[in-house]
mmCIF file of C-alpha atoms and ligand atoms in Angstrom:
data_model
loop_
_atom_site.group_PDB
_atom_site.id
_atom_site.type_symbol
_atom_site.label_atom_id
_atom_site.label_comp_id
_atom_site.label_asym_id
_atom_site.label_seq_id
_atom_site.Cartn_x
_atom_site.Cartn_y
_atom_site.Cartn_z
ATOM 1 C CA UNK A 672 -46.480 -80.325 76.797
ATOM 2 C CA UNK A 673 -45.326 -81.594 73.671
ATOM 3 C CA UNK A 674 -47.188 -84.338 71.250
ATOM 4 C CA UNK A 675 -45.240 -86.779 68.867
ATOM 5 C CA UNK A 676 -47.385 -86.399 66.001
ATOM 6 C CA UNK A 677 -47.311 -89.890 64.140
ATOM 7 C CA UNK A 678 -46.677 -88.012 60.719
ATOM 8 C CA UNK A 679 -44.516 -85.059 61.859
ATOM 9 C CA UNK A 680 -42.439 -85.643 64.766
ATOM 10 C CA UNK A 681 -42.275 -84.305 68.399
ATOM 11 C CA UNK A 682 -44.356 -80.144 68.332
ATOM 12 C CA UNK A 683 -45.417 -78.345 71.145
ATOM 13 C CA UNK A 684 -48.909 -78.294 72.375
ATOM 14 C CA UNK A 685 -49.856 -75.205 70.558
ATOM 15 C CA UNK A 686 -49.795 -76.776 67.194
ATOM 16 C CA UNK A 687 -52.433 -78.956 68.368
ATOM 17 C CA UNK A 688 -56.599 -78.319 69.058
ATOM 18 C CA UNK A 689 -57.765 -80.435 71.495
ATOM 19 C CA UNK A 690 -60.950 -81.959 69.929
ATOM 20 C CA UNK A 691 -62.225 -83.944 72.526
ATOM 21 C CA UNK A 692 -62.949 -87.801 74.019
ATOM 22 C CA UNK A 693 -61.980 -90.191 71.508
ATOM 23 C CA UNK A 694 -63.574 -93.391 73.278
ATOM 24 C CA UNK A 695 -67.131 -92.203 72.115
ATOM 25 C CA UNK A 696 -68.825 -93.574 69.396
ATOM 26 C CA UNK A 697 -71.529 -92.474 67.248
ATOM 27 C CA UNK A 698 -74.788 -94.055 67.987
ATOM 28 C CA UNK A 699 -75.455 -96.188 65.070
ATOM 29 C CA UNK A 700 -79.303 -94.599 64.796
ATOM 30 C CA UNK A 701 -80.953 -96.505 61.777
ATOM 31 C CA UNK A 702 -81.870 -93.557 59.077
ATOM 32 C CA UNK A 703 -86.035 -93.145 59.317
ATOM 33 C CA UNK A 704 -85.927 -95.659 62.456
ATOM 34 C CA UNK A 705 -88.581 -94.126 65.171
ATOM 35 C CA UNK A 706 -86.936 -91.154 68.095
ATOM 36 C CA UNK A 707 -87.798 -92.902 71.324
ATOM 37 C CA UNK A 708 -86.365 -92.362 74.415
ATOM 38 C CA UNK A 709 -83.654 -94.755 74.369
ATOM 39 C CA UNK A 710 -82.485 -93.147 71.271
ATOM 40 C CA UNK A 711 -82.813 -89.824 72.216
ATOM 41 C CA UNK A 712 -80.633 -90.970 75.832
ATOM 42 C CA UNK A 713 -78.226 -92.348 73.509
ATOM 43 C CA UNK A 714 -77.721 -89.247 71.829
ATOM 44 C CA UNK A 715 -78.036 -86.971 74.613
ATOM 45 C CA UNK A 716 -74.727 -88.691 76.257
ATOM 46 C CA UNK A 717 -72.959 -88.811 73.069
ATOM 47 C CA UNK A 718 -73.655 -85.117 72.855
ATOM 48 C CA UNK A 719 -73.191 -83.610 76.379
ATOM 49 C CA UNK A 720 -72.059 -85.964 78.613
ATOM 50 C CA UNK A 721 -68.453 -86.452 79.501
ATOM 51 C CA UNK A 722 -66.641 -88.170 81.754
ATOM 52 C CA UNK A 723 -63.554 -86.625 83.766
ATOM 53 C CA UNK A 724 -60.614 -89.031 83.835
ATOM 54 C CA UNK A 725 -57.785 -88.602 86.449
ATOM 55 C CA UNK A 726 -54.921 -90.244 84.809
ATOM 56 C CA UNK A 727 -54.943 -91.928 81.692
ATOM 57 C CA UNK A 728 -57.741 -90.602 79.189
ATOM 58 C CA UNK A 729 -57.607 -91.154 75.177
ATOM 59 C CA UNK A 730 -58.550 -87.921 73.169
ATOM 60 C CA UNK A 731 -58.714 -86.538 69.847
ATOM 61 C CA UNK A 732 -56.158 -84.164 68.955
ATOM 62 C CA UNK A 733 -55.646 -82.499 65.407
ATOM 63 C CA UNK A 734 -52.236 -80.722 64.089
ATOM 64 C CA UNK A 735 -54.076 -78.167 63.017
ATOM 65 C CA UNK A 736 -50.489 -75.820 63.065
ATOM 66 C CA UNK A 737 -48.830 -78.641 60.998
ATOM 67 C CA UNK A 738 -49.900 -81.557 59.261
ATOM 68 C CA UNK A 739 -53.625 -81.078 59.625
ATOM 69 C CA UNK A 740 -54.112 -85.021 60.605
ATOM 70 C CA UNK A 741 -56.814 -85.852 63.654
ATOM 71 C CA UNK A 742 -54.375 -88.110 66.258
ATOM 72 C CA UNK A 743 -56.086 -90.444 69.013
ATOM 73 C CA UNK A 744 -53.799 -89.926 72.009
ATOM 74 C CA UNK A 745 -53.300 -90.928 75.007
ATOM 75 C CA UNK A 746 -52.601 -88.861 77.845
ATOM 76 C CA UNK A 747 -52.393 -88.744 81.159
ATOM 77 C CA UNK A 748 -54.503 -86.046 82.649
ATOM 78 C CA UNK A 749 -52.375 -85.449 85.780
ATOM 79 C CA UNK A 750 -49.298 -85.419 84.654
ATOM 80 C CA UNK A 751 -49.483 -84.530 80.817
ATOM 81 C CA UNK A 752 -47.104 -87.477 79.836
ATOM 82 C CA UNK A 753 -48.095 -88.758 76.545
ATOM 83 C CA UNK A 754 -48.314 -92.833 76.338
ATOM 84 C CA UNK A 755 -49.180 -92.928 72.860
ATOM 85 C CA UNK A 756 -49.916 -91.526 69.800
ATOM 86 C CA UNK A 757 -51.926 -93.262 66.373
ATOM 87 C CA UNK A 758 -53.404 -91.436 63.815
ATOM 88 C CA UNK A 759 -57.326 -91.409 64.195
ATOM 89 C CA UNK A 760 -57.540 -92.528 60.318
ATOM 90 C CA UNK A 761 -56.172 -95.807 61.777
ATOM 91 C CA UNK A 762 -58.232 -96.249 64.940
ATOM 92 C CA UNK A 763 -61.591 -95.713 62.990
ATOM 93 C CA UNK A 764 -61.216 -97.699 60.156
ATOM 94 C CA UNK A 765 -60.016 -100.775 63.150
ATOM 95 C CA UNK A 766 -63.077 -99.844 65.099
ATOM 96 C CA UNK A 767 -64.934 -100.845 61.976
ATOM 97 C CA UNK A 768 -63.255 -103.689 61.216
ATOM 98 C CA UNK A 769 -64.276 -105.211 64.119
ATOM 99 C CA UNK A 770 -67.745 -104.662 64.031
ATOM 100 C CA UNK A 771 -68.458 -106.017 60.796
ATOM 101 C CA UNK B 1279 -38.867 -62.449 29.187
ATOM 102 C CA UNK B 1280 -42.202 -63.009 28.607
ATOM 103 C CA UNK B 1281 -45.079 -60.300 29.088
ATOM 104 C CA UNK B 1282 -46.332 -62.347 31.930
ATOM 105 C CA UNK B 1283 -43.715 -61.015 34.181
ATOM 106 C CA UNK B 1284 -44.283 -57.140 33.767
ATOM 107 C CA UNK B 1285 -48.214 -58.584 34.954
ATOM 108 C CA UNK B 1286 -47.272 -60.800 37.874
ATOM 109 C CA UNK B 1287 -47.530 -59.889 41.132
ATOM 110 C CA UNK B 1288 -46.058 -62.018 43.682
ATOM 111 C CA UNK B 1289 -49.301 -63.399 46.430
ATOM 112 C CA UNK B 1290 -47.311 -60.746 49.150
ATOM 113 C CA UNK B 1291 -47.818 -57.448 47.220
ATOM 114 C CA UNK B 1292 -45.399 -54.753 48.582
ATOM 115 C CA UNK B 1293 -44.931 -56.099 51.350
ATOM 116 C CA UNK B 1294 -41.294 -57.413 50.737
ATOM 117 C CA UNK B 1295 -39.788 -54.499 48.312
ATOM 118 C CA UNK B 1296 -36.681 -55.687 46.466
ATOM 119 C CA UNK B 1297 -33.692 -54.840 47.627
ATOM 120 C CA UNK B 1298 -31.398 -54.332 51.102
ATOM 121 C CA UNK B 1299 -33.083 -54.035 54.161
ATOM 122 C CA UNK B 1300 -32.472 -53.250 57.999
ATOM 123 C CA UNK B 1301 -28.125 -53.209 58.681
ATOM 124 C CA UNK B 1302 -25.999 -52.006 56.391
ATOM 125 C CA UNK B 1303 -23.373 -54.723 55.761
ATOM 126 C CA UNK B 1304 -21.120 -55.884 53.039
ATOM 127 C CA UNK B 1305 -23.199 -59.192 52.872
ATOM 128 C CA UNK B 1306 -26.462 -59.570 53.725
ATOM 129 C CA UNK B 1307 -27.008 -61.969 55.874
ATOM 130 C CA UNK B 1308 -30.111 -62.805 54.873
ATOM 131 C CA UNK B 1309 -31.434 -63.412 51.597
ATOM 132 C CA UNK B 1310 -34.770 -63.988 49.826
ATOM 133 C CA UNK B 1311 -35.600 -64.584 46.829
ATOM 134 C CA UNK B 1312 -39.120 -64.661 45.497
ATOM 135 C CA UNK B 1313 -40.239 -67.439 43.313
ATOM 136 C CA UNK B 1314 -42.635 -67.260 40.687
ATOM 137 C CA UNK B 1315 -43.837 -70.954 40.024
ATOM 138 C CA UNK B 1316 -45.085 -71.003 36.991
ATOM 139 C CA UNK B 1317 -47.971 -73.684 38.417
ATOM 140 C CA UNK B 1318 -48.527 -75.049 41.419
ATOM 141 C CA UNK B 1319 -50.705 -77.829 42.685
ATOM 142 C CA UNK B 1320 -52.282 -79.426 45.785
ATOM 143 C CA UNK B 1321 -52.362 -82.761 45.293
ATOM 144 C CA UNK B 1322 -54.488 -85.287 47.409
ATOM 145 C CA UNK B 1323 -54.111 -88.987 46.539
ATOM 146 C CA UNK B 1324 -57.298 -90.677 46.105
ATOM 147 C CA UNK B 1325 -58.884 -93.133 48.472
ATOM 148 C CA UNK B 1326 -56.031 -96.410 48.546
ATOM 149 C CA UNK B 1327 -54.113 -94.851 45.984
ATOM 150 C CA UNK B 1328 -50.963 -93.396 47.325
ATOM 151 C CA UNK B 1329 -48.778 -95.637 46.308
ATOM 152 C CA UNK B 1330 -49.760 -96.319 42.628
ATOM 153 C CA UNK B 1331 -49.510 -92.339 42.577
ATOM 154 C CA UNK B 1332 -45.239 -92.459 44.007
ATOM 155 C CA UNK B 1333 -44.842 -94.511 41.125
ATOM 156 C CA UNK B 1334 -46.637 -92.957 38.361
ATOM 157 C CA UNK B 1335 -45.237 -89.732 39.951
ATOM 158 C CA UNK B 1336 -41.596 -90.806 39.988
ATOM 159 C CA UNK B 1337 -41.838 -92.197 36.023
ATOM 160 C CA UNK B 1338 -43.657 -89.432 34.784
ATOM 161 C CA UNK B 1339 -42.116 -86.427 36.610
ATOM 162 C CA UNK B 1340 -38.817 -88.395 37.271
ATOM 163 C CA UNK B 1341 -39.243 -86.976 41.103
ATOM 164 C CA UNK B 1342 -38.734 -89.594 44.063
ATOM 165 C CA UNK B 1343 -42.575 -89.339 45.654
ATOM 166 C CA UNK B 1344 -41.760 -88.395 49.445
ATOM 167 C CA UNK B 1345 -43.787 -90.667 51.993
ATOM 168 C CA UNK B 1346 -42.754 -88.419 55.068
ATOM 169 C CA UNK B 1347 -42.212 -85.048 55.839
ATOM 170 C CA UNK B 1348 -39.529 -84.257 52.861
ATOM 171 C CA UNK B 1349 -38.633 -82.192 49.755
ATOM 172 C CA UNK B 1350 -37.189 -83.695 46.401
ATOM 173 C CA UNK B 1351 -36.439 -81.778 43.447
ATOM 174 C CA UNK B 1352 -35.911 -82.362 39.357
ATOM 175 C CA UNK B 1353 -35.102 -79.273 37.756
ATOM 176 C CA UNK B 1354 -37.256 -76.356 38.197
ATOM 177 C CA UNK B 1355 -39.953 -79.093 39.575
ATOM 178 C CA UNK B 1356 -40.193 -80.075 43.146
ATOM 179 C CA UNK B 1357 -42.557 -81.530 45.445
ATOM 180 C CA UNK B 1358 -43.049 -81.200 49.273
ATOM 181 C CA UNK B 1359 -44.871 -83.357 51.424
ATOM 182 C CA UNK B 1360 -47.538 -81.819 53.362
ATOM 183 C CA UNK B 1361 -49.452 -83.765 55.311
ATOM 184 C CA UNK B 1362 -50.953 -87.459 55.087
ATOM 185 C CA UNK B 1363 -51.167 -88.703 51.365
ATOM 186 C CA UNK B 1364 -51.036 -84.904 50.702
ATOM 187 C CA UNK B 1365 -48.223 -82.698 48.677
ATOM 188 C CA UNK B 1366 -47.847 -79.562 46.919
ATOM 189 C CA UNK B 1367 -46.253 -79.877 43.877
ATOM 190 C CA UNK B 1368 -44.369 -76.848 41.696
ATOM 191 C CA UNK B 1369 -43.448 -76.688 38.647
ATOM 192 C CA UNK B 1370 -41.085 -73.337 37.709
ATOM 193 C CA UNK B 1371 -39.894 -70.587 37.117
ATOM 194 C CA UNK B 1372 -42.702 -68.407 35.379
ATOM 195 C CA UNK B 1373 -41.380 -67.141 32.037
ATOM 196 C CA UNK B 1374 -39.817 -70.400 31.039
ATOM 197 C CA UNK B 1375 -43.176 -71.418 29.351
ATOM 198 C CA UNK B 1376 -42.236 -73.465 27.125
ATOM 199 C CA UNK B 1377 -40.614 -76.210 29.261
ATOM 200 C CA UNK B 1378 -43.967 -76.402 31.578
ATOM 201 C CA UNK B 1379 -47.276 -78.457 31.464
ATOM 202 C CA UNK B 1380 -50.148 -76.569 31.556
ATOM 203 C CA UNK B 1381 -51.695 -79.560 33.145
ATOM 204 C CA UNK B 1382 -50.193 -82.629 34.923
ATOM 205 C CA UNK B 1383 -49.433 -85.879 33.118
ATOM 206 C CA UNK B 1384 -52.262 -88.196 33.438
ATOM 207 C CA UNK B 1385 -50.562 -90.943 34.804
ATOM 208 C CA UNK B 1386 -50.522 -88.755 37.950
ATOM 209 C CA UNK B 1387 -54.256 -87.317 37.607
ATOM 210 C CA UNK B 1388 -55.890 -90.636 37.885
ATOM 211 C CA UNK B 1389 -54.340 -91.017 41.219
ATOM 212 C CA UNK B 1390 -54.776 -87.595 42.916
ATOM 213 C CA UNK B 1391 -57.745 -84.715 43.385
ATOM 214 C CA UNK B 1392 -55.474 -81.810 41.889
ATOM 215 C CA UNK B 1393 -56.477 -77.935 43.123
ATOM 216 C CA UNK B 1394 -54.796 -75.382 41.250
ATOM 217 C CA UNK B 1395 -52.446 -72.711 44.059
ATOM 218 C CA UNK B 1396 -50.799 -70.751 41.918
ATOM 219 C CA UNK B 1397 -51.742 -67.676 43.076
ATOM 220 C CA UNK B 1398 -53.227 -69.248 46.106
ATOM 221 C CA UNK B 1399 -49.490 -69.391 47.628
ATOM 222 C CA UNK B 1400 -46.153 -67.225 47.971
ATOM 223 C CA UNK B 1401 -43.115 -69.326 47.730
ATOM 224 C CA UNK B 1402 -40.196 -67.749 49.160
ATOM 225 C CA UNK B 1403 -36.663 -69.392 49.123
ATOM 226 C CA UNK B 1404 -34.339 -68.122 52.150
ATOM 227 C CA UNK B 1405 -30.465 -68.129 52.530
ATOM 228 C CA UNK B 1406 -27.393 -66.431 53.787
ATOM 229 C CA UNK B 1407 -25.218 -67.176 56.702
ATOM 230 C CA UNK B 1408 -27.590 -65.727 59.125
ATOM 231 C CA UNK B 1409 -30.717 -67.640 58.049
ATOM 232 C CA UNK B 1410 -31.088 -70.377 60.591
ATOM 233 C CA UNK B 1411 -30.406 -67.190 63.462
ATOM 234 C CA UNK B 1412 -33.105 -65.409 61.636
ATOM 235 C CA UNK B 1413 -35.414 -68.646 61.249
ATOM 236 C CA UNK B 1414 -34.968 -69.627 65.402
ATOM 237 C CA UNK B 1415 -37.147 -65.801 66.524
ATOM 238 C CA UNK B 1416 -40.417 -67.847 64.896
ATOM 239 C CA UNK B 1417 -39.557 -71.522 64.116
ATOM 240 C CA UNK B 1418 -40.270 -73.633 67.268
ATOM 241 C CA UNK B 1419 -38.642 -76.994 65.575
ATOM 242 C CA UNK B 1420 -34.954 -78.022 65.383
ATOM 243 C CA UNK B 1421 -33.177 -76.485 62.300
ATOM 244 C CA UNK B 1422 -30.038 -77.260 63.402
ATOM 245 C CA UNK B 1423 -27.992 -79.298 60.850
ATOM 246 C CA UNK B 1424 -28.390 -82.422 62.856
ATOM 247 C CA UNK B 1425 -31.892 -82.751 63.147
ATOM 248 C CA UNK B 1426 -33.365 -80.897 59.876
ATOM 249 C CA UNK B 1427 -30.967 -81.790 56.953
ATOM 250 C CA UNK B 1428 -31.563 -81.014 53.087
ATOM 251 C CA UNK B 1429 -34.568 -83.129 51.422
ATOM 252 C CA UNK B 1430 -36.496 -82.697 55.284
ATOM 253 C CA UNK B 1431 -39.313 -80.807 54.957
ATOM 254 C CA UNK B 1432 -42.006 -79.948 57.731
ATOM 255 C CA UNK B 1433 -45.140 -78.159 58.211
ATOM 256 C CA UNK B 1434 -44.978 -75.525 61.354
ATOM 257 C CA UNK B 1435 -45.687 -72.544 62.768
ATOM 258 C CA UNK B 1436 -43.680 -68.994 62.305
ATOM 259 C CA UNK B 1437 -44.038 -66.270 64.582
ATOM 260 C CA UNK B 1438 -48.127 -68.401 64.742
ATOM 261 C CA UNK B 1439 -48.332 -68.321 60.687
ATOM 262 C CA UNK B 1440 -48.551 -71.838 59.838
ATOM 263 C CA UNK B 1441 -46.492 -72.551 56.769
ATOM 264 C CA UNK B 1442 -44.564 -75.319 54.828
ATOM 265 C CA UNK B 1443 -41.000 -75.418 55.195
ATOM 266 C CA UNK B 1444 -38.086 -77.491 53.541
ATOM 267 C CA UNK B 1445 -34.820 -77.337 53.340
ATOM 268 C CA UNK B 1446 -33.011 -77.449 49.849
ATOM 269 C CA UNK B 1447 -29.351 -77.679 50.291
ATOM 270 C CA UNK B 1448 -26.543 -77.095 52.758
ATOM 271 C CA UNK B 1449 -25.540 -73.470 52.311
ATOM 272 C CA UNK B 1450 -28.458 -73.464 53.701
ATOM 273 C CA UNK B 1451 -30.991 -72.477 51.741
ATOM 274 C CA UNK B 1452 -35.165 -73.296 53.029
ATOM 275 C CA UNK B 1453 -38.202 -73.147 51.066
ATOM 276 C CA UNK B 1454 -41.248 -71.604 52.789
ATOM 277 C CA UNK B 1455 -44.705 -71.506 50.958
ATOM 278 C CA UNK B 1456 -47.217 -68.982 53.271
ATOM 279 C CA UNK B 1457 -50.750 -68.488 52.190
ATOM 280 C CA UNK B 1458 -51.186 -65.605 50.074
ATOM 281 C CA UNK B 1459 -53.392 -64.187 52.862
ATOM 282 C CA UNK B 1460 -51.048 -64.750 55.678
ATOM 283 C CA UNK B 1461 -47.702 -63.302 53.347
ATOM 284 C CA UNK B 1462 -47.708 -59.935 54.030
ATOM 285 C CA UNK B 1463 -47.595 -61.029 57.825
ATOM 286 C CA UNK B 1464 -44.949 -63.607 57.317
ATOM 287 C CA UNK B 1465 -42.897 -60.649 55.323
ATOM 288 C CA UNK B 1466 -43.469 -58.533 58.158
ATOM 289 C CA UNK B 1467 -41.734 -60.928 60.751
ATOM 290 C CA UNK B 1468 -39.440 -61.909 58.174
ATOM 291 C CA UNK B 1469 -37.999 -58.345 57.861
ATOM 292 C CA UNK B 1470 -38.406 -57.505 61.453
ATOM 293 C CA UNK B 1471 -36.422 -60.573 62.393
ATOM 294 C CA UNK B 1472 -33.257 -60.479 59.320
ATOM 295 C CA UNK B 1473 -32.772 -56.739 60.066
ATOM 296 C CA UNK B 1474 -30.139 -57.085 62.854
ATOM 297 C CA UNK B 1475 -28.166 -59.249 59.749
ATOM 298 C CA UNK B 1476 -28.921 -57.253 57.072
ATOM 299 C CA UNK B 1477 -31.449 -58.570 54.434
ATOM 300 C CA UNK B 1478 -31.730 -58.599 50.733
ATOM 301 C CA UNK B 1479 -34.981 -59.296 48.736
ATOM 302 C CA UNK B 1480 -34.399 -60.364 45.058
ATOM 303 C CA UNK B 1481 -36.548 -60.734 42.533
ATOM 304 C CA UNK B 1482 -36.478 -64.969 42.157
ATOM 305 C CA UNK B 1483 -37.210 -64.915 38.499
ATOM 306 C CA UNK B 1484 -33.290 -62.781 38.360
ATOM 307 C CA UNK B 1485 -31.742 -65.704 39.772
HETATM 308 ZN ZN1 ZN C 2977 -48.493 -83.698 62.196
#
């Protein structure tokens, strides 16, 4: 398998640690706010619970064997093909954008 | 000379001893020679400021600021791009004191967190008609002329050792820079893999 890194170029897959789902987001937990059980839920599945695509799954990938940068790609989990690559800088700083 | 280089000690110890190495041939075709930067610098551009830094860079240092994976040069200075708003900059050799900055200008500073790797790195610089045959028993990119040219630079993986690598003219001679801690490994590939061409270690500051 190899990834196009958005920075670097085309690198086989052993440049790369896979670092998990990329469509999770942090539950936004108010600092001092009370632990109930909602919140703790929320947490728990952010923590340990994944799903397990078949076919197209977006994930976090860093070049750790190059250029170091965290990449949000997209991947197809039977096949390995690679629909797209974007630099995880960029996808987090839109995913805030649009919730402010 | 100046007494500094009776002290120095390049980052890889013994582990590259000058002179030939592996087949005996007229020409080796393999050479290193091991530079002694007189300083060298990480350099991460603060938050937004990338671009005023490739403009204060390029006035003050006179060195076109690389926005990809490339290498440009001004004299004993040069600058390789390694990684996102990242680059290591050198100035060299050692023993030419007088011409170097013991800090960086600060229309640079105020643009970039700066981390002294001076001794932190070994910089090599590779040539000789074998080189790129060498280079292909560890390098998994292209080096082929028509994908990796002079002025490209990339960060990959040797034989596993990650290290920056650039190329700086046609002959063809590359730039590597290997952590100090991963240089005596690099040398040992290195010399494993040149012997079959014959290989020649210099002493960079005897250029
Ligand atoms: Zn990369």
């Amino acid at each position: 398998m190899r990834i196009p890194c958005c920075y670097c170029g085309a690198r086989g897959h052993e440049e790369f640690t896979y670092l998990g789902d990329a469509t999770l987001a942090r539950p936004s937990t108010e600092i001092g706010a009370p632990a109930d059980d909602a919140t703790a839920a929320a947490w728990h599945d952010y923590v340990y619970v994944r799903d397990n695509p078949s076919g197209r799954h977006r994930e976090l990938w860093q070049h750790t064997g190059g250029c170091r940068a965290w990449l949000v790609v997209t991947r197809d989990t039977r096949t390995h093909e690679i629909h797209g690559v974007e630099a995880a800088r960029d996808v987090a700083l839109a995913r805030e954008a649009t919730h402010e | 000379m100046s007494e500094t280089s009776t002290l120095w000690r390049p980052p890889l110890g013994d582990a590259l001893k000058i002179g030939r190495h592996g087949r005996r041939v007229d020409r080796a075709g393999v050479t290193v020679d091991i530079v002694r930067p007189a300083r060298a610098w990480s350099l991460v551009a603060r938050r937004g400021a990338a671009d005023a830094l490739a403009i204060a860079a390029e006035q003050e240092l006179g060195l076109p600021w690389p926005k990809a994976p490339r290498y440009a040069a001004r004299g004993s200075t040069f600058v390789v791009w390694t990684g996102p708003d990242r680059w290591l900059l050198v100035e060299g050799p050692a023993g030419m004191s007088d011409s170097v900055r013991a800090t960086l200008p600060a229309g640079v500073t105020s643009h970039v967190y700066a981390t002294d790797q001076t001794d932190a790195l070994q910089i090599l610089h590779l040539s000789g008609p074998r080189l790129r045959d060498a280079l292909a028993k560890g390098v998994t990119i292209d080096l082929h002329p028509r994908s990796f040219a002079p002025g490209n630079a990339a960060i990959t993986q040797v034989s596993h050792l990650t290290v920056n690598l650039w190329q700086i003219s046609d002959d063809p001679i590359f730039g590597v820079a290997v952590a100090r801690s991963l240089a005596g490994s690099f040398a040992s590939w290195l010399t494993a893999s040149a012997a079959e061409f014959g290989l020649e270690v210099r002493d960079g500051a005897d250029i």
